[in-house]
Tab-separated table of C-alpha atoms in Angstrom:
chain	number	residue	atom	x	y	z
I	1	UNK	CA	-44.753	84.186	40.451
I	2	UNK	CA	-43.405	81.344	38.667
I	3	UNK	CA	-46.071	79.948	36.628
I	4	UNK	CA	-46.808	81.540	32.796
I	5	UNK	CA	-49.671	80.700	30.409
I	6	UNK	CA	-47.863	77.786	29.245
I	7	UNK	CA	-47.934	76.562	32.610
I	8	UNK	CA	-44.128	76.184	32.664
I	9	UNK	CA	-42.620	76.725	36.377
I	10	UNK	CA	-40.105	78.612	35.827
I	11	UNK	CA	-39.032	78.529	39.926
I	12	UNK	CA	-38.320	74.798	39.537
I	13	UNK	CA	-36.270	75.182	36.690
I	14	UNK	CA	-34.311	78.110	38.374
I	15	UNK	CA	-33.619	75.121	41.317
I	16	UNK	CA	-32.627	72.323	39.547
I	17	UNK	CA	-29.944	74.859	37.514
I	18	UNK	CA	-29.027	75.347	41.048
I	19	UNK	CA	-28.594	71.689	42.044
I	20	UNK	CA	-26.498	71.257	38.699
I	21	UNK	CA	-24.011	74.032	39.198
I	22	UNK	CA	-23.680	73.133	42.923
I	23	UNK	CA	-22.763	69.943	42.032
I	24	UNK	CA	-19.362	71.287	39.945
I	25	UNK	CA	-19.337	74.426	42.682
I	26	UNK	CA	-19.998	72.957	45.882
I	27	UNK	CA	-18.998	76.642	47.312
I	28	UNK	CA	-21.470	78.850	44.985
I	29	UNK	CA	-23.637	80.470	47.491
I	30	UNK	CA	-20.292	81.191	49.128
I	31	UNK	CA	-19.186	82.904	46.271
I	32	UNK	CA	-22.550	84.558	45.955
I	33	UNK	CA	-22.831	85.899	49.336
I	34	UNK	CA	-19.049	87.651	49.438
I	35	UNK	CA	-19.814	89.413	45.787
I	36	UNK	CA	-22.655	90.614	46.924
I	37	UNK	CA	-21.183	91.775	50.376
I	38	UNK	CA	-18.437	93.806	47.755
I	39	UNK	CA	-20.938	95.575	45.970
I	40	UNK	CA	-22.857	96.934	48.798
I	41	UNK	CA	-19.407	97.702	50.754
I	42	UNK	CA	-18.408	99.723	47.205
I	43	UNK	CA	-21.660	100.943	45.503
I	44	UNK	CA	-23.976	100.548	48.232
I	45	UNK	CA	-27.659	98.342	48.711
I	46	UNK	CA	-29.582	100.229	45.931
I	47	UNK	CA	-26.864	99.448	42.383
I	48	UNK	CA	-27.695	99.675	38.736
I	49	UNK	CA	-26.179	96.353	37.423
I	50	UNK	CA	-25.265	94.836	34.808
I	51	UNK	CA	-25.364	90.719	35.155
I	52	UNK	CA	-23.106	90.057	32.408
I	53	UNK	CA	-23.646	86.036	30.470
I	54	UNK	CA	-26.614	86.212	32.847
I	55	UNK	CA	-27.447	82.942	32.053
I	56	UNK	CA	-30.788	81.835	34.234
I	57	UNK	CA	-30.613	84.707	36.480
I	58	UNK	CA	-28.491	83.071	39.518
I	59	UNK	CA	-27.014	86.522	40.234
I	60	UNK	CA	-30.212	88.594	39.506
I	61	UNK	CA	-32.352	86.584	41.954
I	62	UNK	CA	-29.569	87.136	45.070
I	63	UNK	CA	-28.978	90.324	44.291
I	64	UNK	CA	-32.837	91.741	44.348
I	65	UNK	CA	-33.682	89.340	47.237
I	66	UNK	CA	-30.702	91.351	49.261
I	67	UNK	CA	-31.272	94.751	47.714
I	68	UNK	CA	-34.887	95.386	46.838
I	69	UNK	CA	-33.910	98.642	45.249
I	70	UNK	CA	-31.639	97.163	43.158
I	71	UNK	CA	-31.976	96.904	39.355
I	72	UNK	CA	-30.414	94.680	36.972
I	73	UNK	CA	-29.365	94.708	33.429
I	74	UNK	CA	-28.902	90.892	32.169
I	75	UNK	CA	-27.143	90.053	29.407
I	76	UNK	CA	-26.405	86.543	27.473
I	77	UNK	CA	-27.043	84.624	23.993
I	78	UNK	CA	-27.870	81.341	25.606
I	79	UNK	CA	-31.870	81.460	24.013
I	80	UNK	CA	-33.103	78.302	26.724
I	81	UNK	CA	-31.273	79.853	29.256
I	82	UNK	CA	-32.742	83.493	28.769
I	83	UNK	CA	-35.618	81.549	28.788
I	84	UNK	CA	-36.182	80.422	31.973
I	85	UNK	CA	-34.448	83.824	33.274
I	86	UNK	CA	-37.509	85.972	31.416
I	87	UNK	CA	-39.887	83.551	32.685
I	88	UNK	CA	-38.419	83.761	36.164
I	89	UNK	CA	-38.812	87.708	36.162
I	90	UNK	CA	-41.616	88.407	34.193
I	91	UNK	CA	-43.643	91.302	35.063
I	92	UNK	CA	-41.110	92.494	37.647
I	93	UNK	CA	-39.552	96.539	36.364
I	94	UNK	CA	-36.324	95.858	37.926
I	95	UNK	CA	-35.355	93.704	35.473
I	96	UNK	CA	-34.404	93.667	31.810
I	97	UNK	CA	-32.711	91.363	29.162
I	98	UNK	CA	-30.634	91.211	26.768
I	99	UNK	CA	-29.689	89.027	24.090
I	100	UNK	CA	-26.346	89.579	22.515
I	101	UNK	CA	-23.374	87.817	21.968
I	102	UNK	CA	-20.350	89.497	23.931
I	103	UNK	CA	-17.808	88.242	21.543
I	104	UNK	CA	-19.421	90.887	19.078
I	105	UNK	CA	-17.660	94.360	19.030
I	106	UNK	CA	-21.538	96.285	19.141
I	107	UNK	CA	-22.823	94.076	21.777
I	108	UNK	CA	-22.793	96.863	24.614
I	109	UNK	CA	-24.740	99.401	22.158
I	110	UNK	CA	-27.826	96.938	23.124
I	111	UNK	CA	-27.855	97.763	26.795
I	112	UNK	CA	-30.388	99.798	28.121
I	113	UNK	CA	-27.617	102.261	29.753
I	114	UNK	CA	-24.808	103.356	29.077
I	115	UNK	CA	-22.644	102.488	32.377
I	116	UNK	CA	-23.521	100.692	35.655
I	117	UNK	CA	-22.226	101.021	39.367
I	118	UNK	CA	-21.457	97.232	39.015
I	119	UNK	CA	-20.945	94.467	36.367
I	120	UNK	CA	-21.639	90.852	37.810
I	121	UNK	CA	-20.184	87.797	36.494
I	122	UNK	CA	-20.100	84.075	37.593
I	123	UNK	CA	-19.027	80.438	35.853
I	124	UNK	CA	-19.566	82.012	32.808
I	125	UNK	CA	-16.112	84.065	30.762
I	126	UNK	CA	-14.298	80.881	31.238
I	127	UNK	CA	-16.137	79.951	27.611
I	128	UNK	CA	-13.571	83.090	26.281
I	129	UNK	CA	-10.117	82.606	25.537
I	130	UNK	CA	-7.908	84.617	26.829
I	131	UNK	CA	-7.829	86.856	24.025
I	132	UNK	CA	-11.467	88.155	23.400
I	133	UNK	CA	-11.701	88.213	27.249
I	134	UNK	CA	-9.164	90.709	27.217
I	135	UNK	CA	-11.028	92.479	25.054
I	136	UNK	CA	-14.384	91.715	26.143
I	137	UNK	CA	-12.585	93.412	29.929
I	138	UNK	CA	-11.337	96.341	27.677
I	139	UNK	CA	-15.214	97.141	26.662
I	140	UNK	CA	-15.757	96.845	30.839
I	141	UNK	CA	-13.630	99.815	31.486
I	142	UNK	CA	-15.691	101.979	29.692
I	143	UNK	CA	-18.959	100.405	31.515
I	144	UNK	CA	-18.024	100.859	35.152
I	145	UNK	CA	-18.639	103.969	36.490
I	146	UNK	CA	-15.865	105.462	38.314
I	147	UNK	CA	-15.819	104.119	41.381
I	148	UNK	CA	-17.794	101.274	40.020
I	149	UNK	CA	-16.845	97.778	40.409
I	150	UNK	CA	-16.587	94.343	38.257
I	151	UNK	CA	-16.469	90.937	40.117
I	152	UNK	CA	-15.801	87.653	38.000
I	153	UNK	CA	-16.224	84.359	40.026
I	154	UNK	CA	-15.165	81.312	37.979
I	155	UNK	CA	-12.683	78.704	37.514
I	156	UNK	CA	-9.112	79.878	37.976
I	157	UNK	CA	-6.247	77.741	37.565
I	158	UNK	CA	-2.593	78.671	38.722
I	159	UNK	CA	0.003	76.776	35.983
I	160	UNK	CA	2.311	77.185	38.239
I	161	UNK	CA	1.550	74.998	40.733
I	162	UNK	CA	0.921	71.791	38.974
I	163	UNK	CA	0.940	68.948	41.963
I	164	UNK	CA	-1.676	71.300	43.982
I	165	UNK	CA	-4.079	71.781	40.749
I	166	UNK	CA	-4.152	67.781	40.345
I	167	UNK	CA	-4.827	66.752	44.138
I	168	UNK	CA	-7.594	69.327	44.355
I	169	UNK	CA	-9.324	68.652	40.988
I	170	UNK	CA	-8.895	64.772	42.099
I	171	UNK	CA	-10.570	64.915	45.796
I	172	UNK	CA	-13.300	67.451	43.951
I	173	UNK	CA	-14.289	65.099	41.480
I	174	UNK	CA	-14.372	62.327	44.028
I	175	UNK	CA	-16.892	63.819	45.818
I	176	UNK	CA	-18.722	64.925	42.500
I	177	UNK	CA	-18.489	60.903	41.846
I	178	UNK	CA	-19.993	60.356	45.389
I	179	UNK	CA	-23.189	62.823	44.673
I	180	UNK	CA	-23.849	61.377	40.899
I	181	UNK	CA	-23.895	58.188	42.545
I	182	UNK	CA	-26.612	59.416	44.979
I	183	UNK	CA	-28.722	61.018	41.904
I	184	UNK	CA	-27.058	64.257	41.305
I	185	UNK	CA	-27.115	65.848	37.676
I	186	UNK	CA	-24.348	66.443	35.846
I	187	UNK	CA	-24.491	69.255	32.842
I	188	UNK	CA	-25.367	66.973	29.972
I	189	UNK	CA	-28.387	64.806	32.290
I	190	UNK	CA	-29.508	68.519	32.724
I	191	UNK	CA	-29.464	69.621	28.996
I	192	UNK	CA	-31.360	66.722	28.333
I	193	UNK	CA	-34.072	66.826	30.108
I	194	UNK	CA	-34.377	70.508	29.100
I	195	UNK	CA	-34.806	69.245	25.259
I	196	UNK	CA	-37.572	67.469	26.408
I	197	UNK	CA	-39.816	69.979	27.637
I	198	UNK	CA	-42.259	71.370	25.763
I	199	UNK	CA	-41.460	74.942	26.365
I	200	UNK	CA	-37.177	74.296	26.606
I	201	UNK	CA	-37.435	71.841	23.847
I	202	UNK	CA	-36.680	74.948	20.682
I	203	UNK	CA	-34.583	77.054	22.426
I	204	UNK	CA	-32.416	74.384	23.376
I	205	UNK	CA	-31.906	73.124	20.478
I	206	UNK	CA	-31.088	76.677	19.389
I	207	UNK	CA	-28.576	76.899	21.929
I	208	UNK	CA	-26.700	73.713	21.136
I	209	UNK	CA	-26.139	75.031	17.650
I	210	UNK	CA	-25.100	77.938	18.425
I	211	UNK	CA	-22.713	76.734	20.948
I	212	UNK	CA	-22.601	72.779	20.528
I	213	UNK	CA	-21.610	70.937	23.788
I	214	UNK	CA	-19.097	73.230	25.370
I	215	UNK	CA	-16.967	76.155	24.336
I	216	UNK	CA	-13.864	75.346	24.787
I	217	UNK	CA	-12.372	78.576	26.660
I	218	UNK	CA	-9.746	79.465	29.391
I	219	UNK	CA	-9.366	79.413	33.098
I	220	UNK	CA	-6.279	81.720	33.955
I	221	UNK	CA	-5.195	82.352	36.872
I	222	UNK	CA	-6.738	84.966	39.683
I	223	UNK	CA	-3.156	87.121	38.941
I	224	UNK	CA	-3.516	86.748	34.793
I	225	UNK	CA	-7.190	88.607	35.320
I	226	UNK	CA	-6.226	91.310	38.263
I	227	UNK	CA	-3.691	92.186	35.797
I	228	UNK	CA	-5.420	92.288	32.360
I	229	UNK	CA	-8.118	94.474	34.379
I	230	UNK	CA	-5.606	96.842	35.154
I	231	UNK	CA	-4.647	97.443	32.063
I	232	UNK	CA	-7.936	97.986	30.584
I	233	UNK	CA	-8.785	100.858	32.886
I	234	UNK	CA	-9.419	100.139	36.143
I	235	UNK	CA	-7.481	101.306	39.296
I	236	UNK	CA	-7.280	98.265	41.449
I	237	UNK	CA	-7.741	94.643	41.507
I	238	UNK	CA	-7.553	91.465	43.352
I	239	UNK	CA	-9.208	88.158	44.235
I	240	UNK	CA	-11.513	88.751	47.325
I	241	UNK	CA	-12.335	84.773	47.985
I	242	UNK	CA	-10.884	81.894	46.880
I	243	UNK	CA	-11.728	78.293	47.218
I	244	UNK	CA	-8.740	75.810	46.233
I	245	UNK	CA	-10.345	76.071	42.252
I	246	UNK	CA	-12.529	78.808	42.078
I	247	UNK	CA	-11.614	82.914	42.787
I	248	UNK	CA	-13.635	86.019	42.468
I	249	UNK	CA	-12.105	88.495	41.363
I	250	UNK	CA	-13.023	92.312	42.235
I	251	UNK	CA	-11.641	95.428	40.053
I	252	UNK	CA	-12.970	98.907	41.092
I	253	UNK	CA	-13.050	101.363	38.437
């Protein structure tokens, strides 16, 4: 089902999002596959979850593919992005949406329940500072379930080693060089094509003023999150994969 009354198919959008991110996150599915492996080794195959900045649906789609008796709670503000995710999973019960900003202090008092056995992030909280994502993990303590989990996957960066930071982000965006070259899309080709869709056209727009190009957030370090989880309730947590840029990040409740 990826074709609406506007004729709009919403499965080829969902791919070329893919093509974009892979192109910054050559590892993704990696990252994918192990989160999911963590929430059925700690919840099990059949979670209520809660796909927090949702954006398209990228964790949604993996996660009820895997788990059939899954259902998922997503979450975001992004209007174009919610877009294609609604138009993805229309008609299918397992899903829901949610627009809300998480930087507001009522945002969780929109969600359809009131905890989850697992919240799912990915290249997303990096558009927080450090600040309101401390917060923002506060408000996640009192979402997981005990014995619950939360799993971030994004950008980390480790100030403290400088020289290894700069060689890695140089050979990565080498080979990101190599695959624009060879007709990749970076995030802004993407965006634009989007405005020029009939059905994208509005709710991009929308999205550009309520964001404008990029937030301009923080990537701390795998250790700075573990940490600032612990302190806002939960009772363990580490990264559980790491590529030399990226970590995920697992905190069980």
């Amino acid at each position: 089902m990826t074709e609406t009354a506007t004729g709009t198919d919403w499965q080829s959008w969902q791919e070329s999002w893919d093509r974009q991110q892979e192109w910054y996150m050559p590892d993704r599915e990696e990252r994918f596959r192990v989160m999911l492996d963590m929430v059925e080794a700690v919840v099990g195959p059949e979670p209520r979850v809660l796909d927090l900045a949702c954006g398209t649906g990228s964790i949604t789609d993996r996660l009820l593919k895997r788990f059939p008796n899954a259902t998922s709670t997503g979450v975001d503000l992004d209007p174009a992005l919610l877009a294609i995710a609604r138009g993805t999973f229309d008609g299918d019960d397992r899903v829901t949406f949610v627009t809300a900003d998480l930087k507001d202090p009522d945002w969780t008092t929109r969600l359809p329940h009131t905890s989850y056995d697992a919240v799912l992030t990915a290249t997303a909280l990096h558009w927080l500072h450090s600040e309101p994502l401390a917060v923002l993990y506060g408000q996640l303590g009192g979402l997981v379930r005990d014995g619950g989990v939360f799993m971030n996957a994004d950008r980390t960066i480790d100030p403290a080693t400088p020289r290894i930071n700069a060689a890695e982000r140089a050979h990565r965006h080498a080979a990101m060089d190599r695959a624009k070259a060879a007709g990749a899309l970076d995030w802004a080709e993407w965006w634009a094509v989007a405005a020029k869709d009939p059905v994208l056209a509005a709710p991009t727009a929308e999205r550009f003023a309520i964001y404008g190009e990029h937030a301009d957030g923080d990537m701390p370090s795998a250790d700075w999150h573990a940490r600032t989880l612990l302190a806002s309730g939960f009772g363990e947590a580490r990264a559980v994969w790491a590529s030399p840029s990226d970590s995920l990040v697992l905190a069980v409740k």
